[in-house]
CSV table of C-alpha atoms and ligand atoms in Angstrom, one decimal:
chain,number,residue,atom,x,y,z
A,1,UNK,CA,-12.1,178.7,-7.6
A,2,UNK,CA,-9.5,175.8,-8.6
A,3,UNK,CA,-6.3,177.0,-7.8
A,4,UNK,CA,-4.6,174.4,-10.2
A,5,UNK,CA,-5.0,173.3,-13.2
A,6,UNK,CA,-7.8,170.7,-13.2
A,7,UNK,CA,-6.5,167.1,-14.0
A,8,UNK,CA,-9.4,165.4,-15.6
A,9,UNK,CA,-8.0,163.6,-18.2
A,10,UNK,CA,-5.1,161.3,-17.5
A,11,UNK,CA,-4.6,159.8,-21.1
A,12,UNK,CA,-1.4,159.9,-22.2
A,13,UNK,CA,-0.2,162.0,-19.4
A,14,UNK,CA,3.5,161.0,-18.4
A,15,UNK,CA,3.4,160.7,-14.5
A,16,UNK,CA,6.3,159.8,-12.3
A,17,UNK,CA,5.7,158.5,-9.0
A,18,UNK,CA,8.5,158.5,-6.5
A,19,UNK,CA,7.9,156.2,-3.5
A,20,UNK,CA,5.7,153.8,-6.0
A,21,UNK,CA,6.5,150.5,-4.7
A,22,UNK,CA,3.6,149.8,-2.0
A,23,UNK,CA,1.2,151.9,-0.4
A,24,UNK,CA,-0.4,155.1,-1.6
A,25,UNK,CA,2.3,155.2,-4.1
A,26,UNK,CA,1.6,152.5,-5.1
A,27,UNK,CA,-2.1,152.8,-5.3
A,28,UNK,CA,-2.0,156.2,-6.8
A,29,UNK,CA,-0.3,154.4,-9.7
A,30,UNK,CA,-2.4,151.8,-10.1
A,31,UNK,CA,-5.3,154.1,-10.4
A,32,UNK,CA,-3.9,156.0,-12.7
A,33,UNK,CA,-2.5,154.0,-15.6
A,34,UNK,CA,-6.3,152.7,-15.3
A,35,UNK,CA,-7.4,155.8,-16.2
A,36,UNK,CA,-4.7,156.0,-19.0
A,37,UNK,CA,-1.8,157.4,-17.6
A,38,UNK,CA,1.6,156.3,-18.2
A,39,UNK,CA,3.3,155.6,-15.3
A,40,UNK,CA,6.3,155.4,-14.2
A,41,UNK,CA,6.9,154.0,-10.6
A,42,UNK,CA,10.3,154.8,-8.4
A,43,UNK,CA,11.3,153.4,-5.1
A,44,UNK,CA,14.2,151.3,-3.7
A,45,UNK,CA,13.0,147.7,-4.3
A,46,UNK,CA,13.0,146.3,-7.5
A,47,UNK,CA,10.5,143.5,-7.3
A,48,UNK,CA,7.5,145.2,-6.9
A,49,UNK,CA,8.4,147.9,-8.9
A,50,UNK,CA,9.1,145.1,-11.8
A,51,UNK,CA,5.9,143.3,-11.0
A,52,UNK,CA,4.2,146.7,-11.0
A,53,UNK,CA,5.1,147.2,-14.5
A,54,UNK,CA,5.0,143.9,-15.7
A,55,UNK,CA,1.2,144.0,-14.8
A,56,UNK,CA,0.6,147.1,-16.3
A,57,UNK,CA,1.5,147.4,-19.7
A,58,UNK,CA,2.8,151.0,-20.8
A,59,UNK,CA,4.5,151.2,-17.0
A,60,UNK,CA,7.8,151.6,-16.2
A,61,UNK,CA,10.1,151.1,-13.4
A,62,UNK,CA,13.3,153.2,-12.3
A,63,UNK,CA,14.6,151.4,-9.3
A,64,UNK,CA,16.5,154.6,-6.8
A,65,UNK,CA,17.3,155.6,-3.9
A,66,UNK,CA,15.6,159.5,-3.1
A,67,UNK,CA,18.5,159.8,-0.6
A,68,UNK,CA,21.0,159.3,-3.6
A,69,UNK,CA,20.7,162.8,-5.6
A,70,UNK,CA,23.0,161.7,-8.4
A,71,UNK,CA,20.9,158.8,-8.9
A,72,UNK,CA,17.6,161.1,-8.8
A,73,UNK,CA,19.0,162.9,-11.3
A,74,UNK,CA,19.7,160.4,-13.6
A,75,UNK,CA,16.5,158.9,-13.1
A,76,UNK,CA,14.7,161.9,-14.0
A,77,UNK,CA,17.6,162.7,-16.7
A,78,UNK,CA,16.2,158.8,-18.4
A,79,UNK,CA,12.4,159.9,-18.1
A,80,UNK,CA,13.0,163.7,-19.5
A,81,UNK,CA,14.6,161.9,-22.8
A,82,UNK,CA,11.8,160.3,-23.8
A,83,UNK,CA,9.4,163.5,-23.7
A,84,UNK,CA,7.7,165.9,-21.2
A,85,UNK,CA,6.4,164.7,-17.7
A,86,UNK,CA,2.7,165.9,-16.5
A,87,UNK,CA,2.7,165.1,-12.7
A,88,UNK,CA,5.5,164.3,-10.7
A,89,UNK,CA,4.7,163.2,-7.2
A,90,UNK,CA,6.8,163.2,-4.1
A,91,UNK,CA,5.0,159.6,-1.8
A,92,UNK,CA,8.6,158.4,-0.7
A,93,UNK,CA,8.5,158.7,3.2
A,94,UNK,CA,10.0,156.7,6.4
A,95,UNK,CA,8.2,157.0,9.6
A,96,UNK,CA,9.6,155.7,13.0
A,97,UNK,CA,7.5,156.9,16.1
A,98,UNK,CA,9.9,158.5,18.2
A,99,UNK,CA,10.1,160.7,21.6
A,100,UNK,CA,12.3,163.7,22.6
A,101,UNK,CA,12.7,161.3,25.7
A,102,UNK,CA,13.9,158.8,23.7
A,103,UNK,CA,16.3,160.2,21.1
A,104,UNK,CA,18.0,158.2,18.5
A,105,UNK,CA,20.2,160.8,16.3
A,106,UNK,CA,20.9,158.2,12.6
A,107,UNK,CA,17.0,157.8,12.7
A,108,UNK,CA,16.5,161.5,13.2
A,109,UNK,CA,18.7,162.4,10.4
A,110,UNK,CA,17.0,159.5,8.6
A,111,UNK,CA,14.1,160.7,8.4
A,112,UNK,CA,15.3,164.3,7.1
A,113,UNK,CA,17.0,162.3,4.2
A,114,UNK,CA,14.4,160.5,3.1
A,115,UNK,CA,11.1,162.8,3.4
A,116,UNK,CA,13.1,166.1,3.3
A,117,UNK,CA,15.9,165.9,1.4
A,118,UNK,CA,14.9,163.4,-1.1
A,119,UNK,CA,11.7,165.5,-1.9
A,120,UNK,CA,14.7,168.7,-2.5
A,121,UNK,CA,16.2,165.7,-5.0
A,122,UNK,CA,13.9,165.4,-7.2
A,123,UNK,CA,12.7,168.6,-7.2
A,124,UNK,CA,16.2,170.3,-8.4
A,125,UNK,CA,16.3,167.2,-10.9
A,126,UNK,CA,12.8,168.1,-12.6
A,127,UNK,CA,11.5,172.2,-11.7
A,128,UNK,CA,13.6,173.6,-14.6
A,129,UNK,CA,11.9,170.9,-17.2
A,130,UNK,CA,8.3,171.7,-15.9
A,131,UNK,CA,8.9,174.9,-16.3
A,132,UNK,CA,10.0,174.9,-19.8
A,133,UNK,CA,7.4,172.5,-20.2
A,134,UNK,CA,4.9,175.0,-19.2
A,135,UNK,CA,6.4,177.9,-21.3
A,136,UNK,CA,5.8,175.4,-24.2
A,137,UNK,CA,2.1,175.4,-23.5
A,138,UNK,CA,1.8,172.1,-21.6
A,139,UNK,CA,0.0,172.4,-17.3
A,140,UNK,CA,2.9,170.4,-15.5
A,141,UNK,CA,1.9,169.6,-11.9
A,142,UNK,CA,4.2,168.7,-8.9
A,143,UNK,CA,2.6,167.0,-5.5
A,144,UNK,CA,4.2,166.5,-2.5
A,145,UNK,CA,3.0,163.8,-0.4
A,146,UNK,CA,2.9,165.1,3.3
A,147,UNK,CA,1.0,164.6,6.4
A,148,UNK,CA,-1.9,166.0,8.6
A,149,UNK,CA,1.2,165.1,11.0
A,150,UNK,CA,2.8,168.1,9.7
A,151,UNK,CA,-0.7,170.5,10.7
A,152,UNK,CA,1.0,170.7,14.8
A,153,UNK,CA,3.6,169.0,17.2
A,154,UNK,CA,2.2,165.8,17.6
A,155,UNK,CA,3.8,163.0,20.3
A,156,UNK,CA,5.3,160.4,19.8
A,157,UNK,CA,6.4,162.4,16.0
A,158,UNK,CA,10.0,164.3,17.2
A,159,UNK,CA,11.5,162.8,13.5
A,160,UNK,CA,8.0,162.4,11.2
A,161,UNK,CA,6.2,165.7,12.3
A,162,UNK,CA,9.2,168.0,11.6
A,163,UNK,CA,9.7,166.8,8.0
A,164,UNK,CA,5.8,166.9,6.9
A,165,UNK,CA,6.0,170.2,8.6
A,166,UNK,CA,9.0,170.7,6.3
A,167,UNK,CA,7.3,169.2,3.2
A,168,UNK,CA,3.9,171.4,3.8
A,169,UNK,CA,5.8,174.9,4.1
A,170,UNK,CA,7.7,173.7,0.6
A,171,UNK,CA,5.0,173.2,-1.2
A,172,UNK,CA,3.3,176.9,-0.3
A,173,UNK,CA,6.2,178.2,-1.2
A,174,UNK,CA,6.8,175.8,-4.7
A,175,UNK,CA,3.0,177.3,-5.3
A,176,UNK,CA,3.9,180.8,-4.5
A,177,UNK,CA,7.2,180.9,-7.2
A,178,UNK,CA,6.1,178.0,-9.5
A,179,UNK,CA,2.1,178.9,-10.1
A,180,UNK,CA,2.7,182.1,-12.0
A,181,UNK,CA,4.7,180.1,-14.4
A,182,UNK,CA,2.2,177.7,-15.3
A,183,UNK,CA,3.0,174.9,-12.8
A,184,UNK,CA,0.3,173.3,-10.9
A,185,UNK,CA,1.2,172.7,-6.9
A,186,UNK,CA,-0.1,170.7,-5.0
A,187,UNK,CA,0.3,169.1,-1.1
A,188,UNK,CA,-1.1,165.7,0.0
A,189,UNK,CA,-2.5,165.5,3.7
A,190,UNK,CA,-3.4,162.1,4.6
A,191,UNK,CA,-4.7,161.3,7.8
A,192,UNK,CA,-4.1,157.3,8.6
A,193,UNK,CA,-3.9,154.8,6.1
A,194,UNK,CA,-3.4,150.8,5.8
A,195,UNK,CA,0.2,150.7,4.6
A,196,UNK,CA,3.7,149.0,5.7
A,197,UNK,CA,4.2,152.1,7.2
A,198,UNK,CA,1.6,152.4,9.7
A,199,UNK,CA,1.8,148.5,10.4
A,200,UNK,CA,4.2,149.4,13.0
A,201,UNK,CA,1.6,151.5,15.0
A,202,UNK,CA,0.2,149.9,18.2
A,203,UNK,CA,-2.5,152.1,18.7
A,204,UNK,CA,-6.2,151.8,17.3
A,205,UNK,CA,-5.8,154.2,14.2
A,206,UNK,CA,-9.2,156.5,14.1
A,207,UNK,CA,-10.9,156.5,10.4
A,208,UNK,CA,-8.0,153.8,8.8
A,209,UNK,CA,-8.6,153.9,5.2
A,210,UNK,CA,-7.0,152.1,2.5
A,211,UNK,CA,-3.8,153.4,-0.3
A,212,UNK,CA,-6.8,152.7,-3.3
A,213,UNK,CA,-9.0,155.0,-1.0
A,214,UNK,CA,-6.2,157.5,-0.7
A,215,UNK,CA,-5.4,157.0,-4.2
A,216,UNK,CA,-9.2,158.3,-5.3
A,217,UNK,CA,-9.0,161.0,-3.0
A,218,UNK,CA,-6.1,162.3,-4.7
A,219,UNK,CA,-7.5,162.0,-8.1
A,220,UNK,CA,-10.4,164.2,-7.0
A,221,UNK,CA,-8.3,166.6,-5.8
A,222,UNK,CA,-6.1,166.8,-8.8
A,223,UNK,CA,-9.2,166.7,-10.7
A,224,UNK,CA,-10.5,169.9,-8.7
A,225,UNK,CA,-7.2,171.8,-9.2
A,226,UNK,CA,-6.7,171.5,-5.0
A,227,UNK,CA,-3.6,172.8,-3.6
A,228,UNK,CA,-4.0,170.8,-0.3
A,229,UNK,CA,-6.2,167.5,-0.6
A,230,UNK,CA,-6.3,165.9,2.9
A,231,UNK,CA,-8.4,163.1,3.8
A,232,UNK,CA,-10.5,161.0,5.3
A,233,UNK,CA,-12.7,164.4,6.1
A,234,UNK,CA,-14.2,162.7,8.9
A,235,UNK,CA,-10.9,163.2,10.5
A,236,UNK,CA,-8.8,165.6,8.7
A,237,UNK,CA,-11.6,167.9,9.7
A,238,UNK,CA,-11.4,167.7,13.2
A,239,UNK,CA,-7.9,168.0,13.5
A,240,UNK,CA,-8.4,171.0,11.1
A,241,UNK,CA,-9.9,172.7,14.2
A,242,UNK,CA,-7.1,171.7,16.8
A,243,UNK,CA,-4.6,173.9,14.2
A,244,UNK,CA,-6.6,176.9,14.7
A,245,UNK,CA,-6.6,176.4,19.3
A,246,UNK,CA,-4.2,178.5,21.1
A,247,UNK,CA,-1.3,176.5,22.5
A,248,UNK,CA,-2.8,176.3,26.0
A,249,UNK,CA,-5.8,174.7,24.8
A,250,UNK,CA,-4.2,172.8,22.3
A,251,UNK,CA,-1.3,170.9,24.4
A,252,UNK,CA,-3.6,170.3,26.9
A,253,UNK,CA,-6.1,168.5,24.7
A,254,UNK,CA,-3.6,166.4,23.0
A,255,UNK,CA,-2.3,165.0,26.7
A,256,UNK,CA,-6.0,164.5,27.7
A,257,UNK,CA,-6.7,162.4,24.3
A,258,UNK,CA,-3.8,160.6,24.1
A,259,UNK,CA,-2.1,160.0,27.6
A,260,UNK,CA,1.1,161.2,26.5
B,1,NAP,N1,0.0,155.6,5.7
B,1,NAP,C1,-0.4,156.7,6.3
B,1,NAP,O1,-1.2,156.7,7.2
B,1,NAP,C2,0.2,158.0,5.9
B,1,NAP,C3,-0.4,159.2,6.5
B,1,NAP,C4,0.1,160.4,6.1
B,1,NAP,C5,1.1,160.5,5.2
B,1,NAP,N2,1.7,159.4,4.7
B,1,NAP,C6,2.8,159.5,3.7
B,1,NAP,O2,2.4,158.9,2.5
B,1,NAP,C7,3.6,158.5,1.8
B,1,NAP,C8,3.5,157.1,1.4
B,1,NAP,O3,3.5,156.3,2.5
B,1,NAP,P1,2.7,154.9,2.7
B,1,NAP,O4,1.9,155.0,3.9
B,1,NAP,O5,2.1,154.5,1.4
B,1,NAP,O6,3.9,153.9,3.1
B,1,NAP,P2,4.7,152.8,2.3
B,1,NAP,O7,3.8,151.8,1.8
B,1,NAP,O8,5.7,152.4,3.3
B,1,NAP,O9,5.4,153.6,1.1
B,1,NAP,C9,6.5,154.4,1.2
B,1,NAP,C10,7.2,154.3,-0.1
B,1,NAP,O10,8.4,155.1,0.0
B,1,NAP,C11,9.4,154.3,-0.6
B,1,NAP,N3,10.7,154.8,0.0
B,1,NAP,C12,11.1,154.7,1.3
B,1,NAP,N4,12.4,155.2,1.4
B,1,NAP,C13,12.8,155.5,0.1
B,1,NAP,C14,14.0,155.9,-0.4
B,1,NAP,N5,15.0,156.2,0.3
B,1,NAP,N6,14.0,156.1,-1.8
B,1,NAP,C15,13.0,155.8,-2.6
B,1,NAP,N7,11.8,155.4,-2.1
B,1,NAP,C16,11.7,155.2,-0.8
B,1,NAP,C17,9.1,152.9,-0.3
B,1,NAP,O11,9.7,152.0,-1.2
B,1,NAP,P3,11.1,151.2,-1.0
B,1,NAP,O12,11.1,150.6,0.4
B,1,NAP,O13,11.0,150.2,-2.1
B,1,NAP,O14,12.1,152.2,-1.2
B,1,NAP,C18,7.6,152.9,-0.5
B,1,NAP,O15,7.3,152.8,-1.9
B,1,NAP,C19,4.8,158.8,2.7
B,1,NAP,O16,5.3,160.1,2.4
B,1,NAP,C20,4.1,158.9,4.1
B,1,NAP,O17,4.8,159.7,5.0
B,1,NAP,C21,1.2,158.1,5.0
């Protein structure tokens, strides 16, 4: 049984995509104002987000910073005026691959402000109209774009893994207080994907798909009412399975499969 809402029909939904500028961001908006949506894409660069909405008439760009609450707000404050918003979804992240061995503090913290914090931003700047919108009759749905990172301690993750750890637990609990009142939750579990943020990786990345992959994944799962989509299967699955090994088991499978 869907535990959402099902998201079938994307015409004239208002979406809002935070974290819109490349990537599965990017890609998720791309797929759906072709499916009728309109879109409105955030992130810190303007050029692409310009471009974006240049190219896709009906678009809109609000250039921000999801560190910068005020301007979160205002953003949201801007969209809100113009009428009701139907899905608005968390994708803003910063990754750095980092070890407890090798600990760089600003990064760290970094990487709390923009996956953690700036998630708590917008959330505080839209929950109370999604709500009202959903006591007016209208399924409002809120997606947080995490990580199969998050699922266990992973190396090489000391400031990623924490925060998609972070994001996963909000989202049960968003589900948990926001469901009853007519809000649709939902969490985003990607396993690797062929964006500026994993360029950085040096290691061979197993089942690499692309953001316009990711993108239709996530429109299947919005269109099943998910609460966790995570994807490609042929991975997620198997890591599915390390969650569920004891400790023992588990640490000593991740040091025999990765060397670290
Ligand atoms: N790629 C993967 O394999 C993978 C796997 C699991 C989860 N994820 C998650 O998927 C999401 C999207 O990542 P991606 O892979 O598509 O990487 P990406 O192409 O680097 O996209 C990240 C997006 O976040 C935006 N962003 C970063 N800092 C921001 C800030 N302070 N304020 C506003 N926007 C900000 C970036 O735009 P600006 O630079 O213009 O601000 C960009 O639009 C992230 O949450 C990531 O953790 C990715």
């Amino acid at each position: 049984m869907a535990l959402n809402p099902r998201i079938t029909d994307w015409h004239g939904q208002r979406v809002w995509l935070i974290g819109a500028s490349s990537g599965i961001g990017r890609a998720v908006a791309e797929a759906l104002h072709a499916r009728g949506a309109q879109v409105c894409v955030s992130a810190r660069q303007p050029a692409p987000l310009e471009e974006f909405a240049r190219q896709h008439p009906g678009s809109q760009a609000l250039v921000l910073d999801a560190t910068d609450a005020a301007a979160v707000a205002t953003a949201a404050q801007q969209l809100l005026a113009d009428g009701p918003l139907d899905l608005v979804c968390y994708c803003a992240g910063h990754y750095q691959a980092m070890r407890a061995t090798d600990i760089d503090l600003p990064e760290l913290l970094r990487h709390q402000q923009v996956n953690v914090a700036g998630a708590l931003h917008v959330l505080a700047a839209v929950v109370p109209a999604l709500l009202g919108a959903a006591k007016a009759g209208r399924a409002p749905h809120l997606s947080l774009v995490a990580s199969v990172a998050g699922w266990r301690g992973l190396p090489q993750s000391l400031a990623y893994g924490p925060t998609k750890a972070a994001l996963i637990n909000l989202a049960e609990v968003l589900f948990l207080d926001l469901r009853p009142h007519g809000v649709g939750v939902s969490v985003v579990c990607p396993g690797f994907v062929d964006t500026p943020l994993t360029a950085q990786n040096a290691f061979p990345m197993p089942a690499l798909i692309t953001p316009a992959q990711a993108a239709q994944a996530m429109l299947r799962g919005w269109a099943r009412g998910d609460f966790e989509m995570h994807f490609p299967r042929r991975f997620t699955v198997i890591l599915k399975l390390l969650r569920v090994l004891p400790y023992r088991w588990y640490f000593a499978l991740v040091h025999r499969l990765t060397g670290l």
